[in-house]
Coordinates of C-alpha atoms in Angstrom, one line a residue:
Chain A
X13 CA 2.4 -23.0 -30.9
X14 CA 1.9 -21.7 -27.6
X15 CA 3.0 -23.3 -24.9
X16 CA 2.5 -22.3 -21.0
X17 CA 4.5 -24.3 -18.4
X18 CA 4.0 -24.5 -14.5
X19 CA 6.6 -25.7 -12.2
X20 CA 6.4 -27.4 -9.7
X21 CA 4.4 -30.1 -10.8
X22 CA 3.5 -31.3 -7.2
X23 CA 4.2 -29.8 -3.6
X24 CA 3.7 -31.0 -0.2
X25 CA 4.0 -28.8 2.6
X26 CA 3.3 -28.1 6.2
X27 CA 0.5 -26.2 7.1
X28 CA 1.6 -23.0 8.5
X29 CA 4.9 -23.3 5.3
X30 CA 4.5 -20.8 2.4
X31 CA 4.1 -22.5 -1.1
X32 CA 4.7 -20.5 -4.5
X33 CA 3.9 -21.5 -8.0
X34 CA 5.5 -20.2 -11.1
X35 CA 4.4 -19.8 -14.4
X36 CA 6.6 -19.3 -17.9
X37 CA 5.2 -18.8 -21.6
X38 CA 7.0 -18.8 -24.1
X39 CA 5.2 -16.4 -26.1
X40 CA 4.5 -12.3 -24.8
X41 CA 1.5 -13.1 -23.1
X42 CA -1.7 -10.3 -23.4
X43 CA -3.0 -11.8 -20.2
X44 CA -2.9 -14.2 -17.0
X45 CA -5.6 -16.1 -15.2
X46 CA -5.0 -18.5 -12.4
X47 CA -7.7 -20.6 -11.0
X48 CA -7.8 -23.2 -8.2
X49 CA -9.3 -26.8 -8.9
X50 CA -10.4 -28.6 -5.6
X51 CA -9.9 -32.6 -5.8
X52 CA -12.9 -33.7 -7.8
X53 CA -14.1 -30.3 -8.9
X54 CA -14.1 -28.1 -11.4
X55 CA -11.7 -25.0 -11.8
X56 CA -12.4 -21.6 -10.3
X57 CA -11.3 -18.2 -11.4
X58 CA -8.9 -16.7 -9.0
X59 CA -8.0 -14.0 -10.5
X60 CA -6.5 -11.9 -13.7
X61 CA -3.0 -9.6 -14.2
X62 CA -3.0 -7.5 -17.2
X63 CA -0.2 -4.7 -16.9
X64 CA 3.5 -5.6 -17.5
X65 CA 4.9 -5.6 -13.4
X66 CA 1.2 -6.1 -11.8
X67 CA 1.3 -7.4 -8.0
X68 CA -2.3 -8.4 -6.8
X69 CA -3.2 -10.1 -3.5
X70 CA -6.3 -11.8 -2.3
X71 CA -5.8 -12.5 1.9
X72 CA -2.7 -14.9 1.6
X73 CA -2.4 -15.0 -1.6
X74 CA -0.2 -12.7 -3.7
X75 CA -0.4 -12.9 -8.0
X76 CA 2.9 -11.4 -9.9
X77 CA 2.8 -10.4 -13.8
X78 CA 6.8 -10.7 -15.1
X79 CA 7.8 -7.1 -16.4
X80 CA 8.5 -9.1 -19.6
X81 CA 4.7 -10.8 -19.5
X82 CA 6.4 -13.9 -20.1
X83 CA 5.8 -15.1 -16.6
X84 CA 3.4 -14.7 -13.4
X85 CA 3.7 -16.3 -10.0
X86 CA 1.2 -17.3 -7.0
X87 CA 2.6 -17.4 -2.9
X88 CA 0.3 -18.5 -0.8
X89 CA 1.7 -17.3 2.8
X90 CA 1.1 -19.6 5.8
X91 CA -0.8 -22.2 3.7
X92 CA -3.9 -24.1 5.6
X93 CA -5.6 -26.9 4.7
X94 CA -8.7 -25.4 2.9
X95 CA -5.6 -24.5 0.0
X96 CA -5.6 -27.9 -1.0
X97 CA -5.9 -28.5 -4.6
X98 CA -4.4 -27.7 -8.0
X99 CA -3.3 -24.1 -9.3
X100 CA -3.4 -23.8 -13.0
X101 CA -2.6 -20.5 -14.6
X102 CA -3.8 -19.8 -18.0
X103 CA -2.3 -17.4 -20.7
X104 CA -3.7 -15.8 -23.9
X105 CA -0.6 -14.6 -26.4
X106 CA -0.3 -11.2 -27.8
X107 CA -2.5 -11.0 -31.5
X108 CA -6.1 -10.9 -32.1
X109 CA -5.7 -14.0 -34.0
X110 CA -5.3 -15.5 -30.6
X111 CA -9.0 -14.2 -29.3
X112 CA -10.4 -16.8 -27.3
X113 CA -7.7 -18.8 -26.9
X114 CA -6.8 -19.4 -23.2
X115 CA -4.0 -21.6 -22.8
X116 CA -3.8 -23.5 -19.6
X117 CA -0.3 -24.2 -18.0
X118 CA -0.1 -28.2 -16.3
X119 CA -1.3 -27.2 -13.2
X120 CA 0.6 -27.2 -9.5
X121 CA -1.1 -29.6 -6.8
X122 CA -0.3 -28.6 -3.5
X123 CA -0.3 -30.9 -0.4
X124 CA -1.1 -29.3 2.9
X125 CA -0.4 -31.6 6.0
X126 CA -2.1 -30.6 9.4
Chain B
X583 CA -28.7 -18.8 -10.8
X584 CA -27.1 -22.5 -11.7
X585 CA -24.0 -21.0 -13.8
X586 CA -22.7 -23.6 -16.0
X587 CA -24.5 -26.7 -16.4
X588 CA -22.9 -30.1 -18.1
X589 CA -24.6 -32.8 -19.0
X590 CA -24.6 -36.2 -18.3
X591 CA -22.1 -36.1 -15.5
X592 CA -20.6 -39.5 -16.5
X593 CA -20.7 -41.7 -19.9
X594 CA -19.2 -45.0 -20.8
X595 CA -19.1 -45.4 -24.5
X596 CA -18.1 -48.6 -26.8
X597 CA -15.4 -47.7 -29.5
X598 CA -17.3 -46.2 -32.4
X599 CA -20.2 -44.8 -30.8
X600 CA -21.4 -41.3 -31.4
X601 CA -22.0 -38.9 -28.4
X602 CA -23.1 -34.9 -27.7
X603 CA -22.3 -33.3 -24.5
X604 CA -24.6 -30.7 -23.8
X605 CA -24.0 -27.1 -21.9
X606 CA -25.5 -24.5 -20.8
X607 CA -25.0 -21.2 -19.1
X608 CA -27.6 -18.8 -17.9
X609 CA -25.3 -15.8 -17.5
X610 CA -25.9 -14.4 -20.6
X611 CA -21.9 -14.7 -21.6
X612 CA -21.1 -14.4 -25.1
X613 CA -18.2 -16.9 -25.3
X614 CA -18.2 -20.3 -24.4
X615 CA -15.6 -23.2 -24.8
X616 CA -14.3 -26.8 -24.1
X617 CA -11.7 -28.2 -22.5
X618 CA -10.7 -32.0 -21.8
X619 CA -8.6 -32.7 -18.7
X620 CA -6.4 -36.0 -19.0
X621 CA -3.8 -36.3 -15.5
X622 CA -0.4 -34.4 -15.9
X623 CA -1.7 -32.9 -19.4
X624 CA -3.8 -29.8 -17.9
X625 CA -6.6 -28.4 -19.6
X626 CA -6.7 -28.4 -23.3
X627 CA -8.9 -26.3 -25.5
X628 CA -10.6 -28.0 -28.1
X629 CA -13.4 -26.0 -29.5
X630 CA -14.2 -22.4 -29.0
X631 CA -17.2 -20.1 -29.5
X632 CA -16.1 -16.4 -28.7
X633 CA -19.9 -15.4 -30.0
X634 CA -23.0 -16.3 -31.0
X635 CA -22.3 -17.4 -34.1
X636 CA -18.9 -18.5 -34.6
X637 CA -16.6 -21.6 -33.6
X638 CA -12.9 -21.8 -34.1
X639 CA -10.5 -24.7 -33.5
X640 CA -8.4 -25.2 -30.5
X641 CA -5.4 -27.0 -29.0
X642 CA -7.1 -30.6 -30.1
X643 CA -9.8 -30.3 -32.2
X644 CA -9.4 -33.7 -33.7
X645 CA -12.2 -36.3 -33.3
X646 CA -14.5 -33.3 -32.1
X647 CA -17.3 -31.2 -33.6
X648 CA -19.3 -28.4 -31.9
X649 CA -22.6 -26.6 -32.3
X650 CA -23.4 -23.4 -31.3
X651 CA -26.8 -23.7 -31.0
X652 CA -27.7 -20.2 -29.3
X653 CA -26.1 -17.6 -27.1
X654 CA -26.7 -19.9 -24.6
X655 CA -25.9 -23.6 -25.5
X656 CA -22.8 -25.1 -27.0
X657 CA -22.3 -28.6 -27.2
X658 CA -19.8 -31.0 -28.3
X659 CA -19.7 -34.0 -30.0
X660 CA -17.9 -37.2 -30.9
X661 CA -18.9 -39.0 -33.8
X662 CA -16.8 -42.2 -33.6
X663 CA -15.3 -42.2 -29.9
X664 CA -12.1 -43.7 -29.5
X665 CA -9.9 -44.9 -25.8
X666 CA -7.6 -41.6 -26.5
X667 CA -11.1 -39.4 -26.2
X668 CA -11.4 -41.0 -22.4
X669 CA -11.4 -37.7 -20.5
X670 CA -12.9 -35.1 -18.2
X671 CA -14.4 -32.5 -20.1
X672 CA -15.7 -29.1 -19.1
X673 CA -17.7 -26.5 -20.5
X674 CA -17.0 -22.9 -19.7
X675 CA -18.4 -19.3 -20.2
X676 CA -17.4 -15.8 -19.9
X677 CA -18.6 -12.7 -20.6
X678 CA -16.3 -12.1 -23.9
X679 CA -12.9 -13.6 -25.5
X680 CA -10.6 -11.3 -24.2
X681 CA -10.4 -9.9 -20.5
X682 CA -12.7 -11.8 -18.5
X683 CA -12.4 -15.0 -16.5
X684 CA -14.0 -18.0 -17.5
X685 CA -17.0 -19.9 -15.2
X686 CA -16.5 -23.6 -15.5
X687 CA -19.4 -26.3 -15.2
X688 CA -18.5 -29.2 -13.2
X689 CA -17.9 -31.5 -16.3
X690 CA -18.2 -34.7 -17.7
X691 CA -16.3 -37.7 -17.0
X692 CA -16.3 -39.7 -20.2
X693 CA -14.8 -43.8 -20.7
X694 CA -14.3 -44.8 -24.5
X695 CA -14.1 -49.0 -24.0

């Protein structure tokens, strides 16, 4: 089935250091979500890439869609400690037999020491 | 507007007990679905309703049945909970199956003893 992996599992960092994500399916991918889990809460939608190539930023944070739509990416420049939390993205494969199903990769926690 | 609400918030069950988590949304979104969150795993999609209507299986469906009651409730439940059903679970919404993002609620945290 499909499967959507995120590396690295955990990351500490310094505030002020720049922290990126990546995401890799192993299926074509129709779409990418990421969303941002505080400690304790619930997830929140960040964002979504559609086109093969797509670059989108929000403030410090920048969202890459592979050319292949087999992989995304999230950088977060000059992280501070309201970033704190866990970055999952979340894939839907290529098919209308696959409507509705949003596949969540493991998730990145990120660290951010003052 | 409240968004997604869950409920209870927390549960302790015996082995064998039966259960239904209830949600709700109030955003008029056609699809709703559930995922369990278990440390390291992610989140996992169990059930899904992309409309009123319908359900389809998901990642885990196994020990789970769901209800679509009306556009806007869809609940979950275990019939005979087991330890390996301990879990956060969360309800979400969105406005359909395809290109939108999904609102969470702020989930249940479940123990099966």
């Amino acid at each position: 089935g499909q499967q959507v992996m995120q590396i690295p599992q955990y990351q500490h960092v310094q505030e002020g250091e720049d922290f990126t994500t990546y995401c890799n399916s192993s299926t074509t991918l129709s779409n990418i979500q990421w969303y941002k889990q505080r400690p304790g809460g619930h997830p929140v939608f960040l964002i979504q890439l559609v086109k093969s190539g797509e670059v989108k930023k929000q403030k410090r944070l920048t969202f890459q869609f592979g050319e292949a739509k087999k992989n995304s990416s999230l950088h977060i420049t000059a992280t501070q400690t309201t970033d704190v939390g866990t970055y999952f993205c979340a894939g839907r494969a290529f098919g209308s037999s696959n409507t509705g199903k949003l596949i969540f990769g493991q998730g990145t926690t990120l660290q951010v020491k003052p | 507007n409240a968004g997604v609400t869950q409920t209870p918030k927390f549960q302790v069950l015996k082995t064998g007990q039966s259960m239904t988590l209830q949600c709700a949304q109030d955003m008029n979104h056609n699809s709703m679905y559930w995922y369990r969150q278990d440390p390291g795993m992610g989140l996992r999609l169990i059930y899904y309703s992309a409309s009123e209507g319908t359900t389809d299986k998901g990642e885990v469906p196994n020990g789970y049945n769901v209800s679509r009651l009306n556009k806007r409730e869809f609940s979950l439940r275990l019939e005979s909970a087991a330890p390996s059903q301990t879990s956060v679970y969360f309800c979400a919404s969105s406005e359909g199956p395809l290109l939108y993002g999904y609102t969470f609620g702020s989930g249940t945290r479940l123990t099966v003893v």
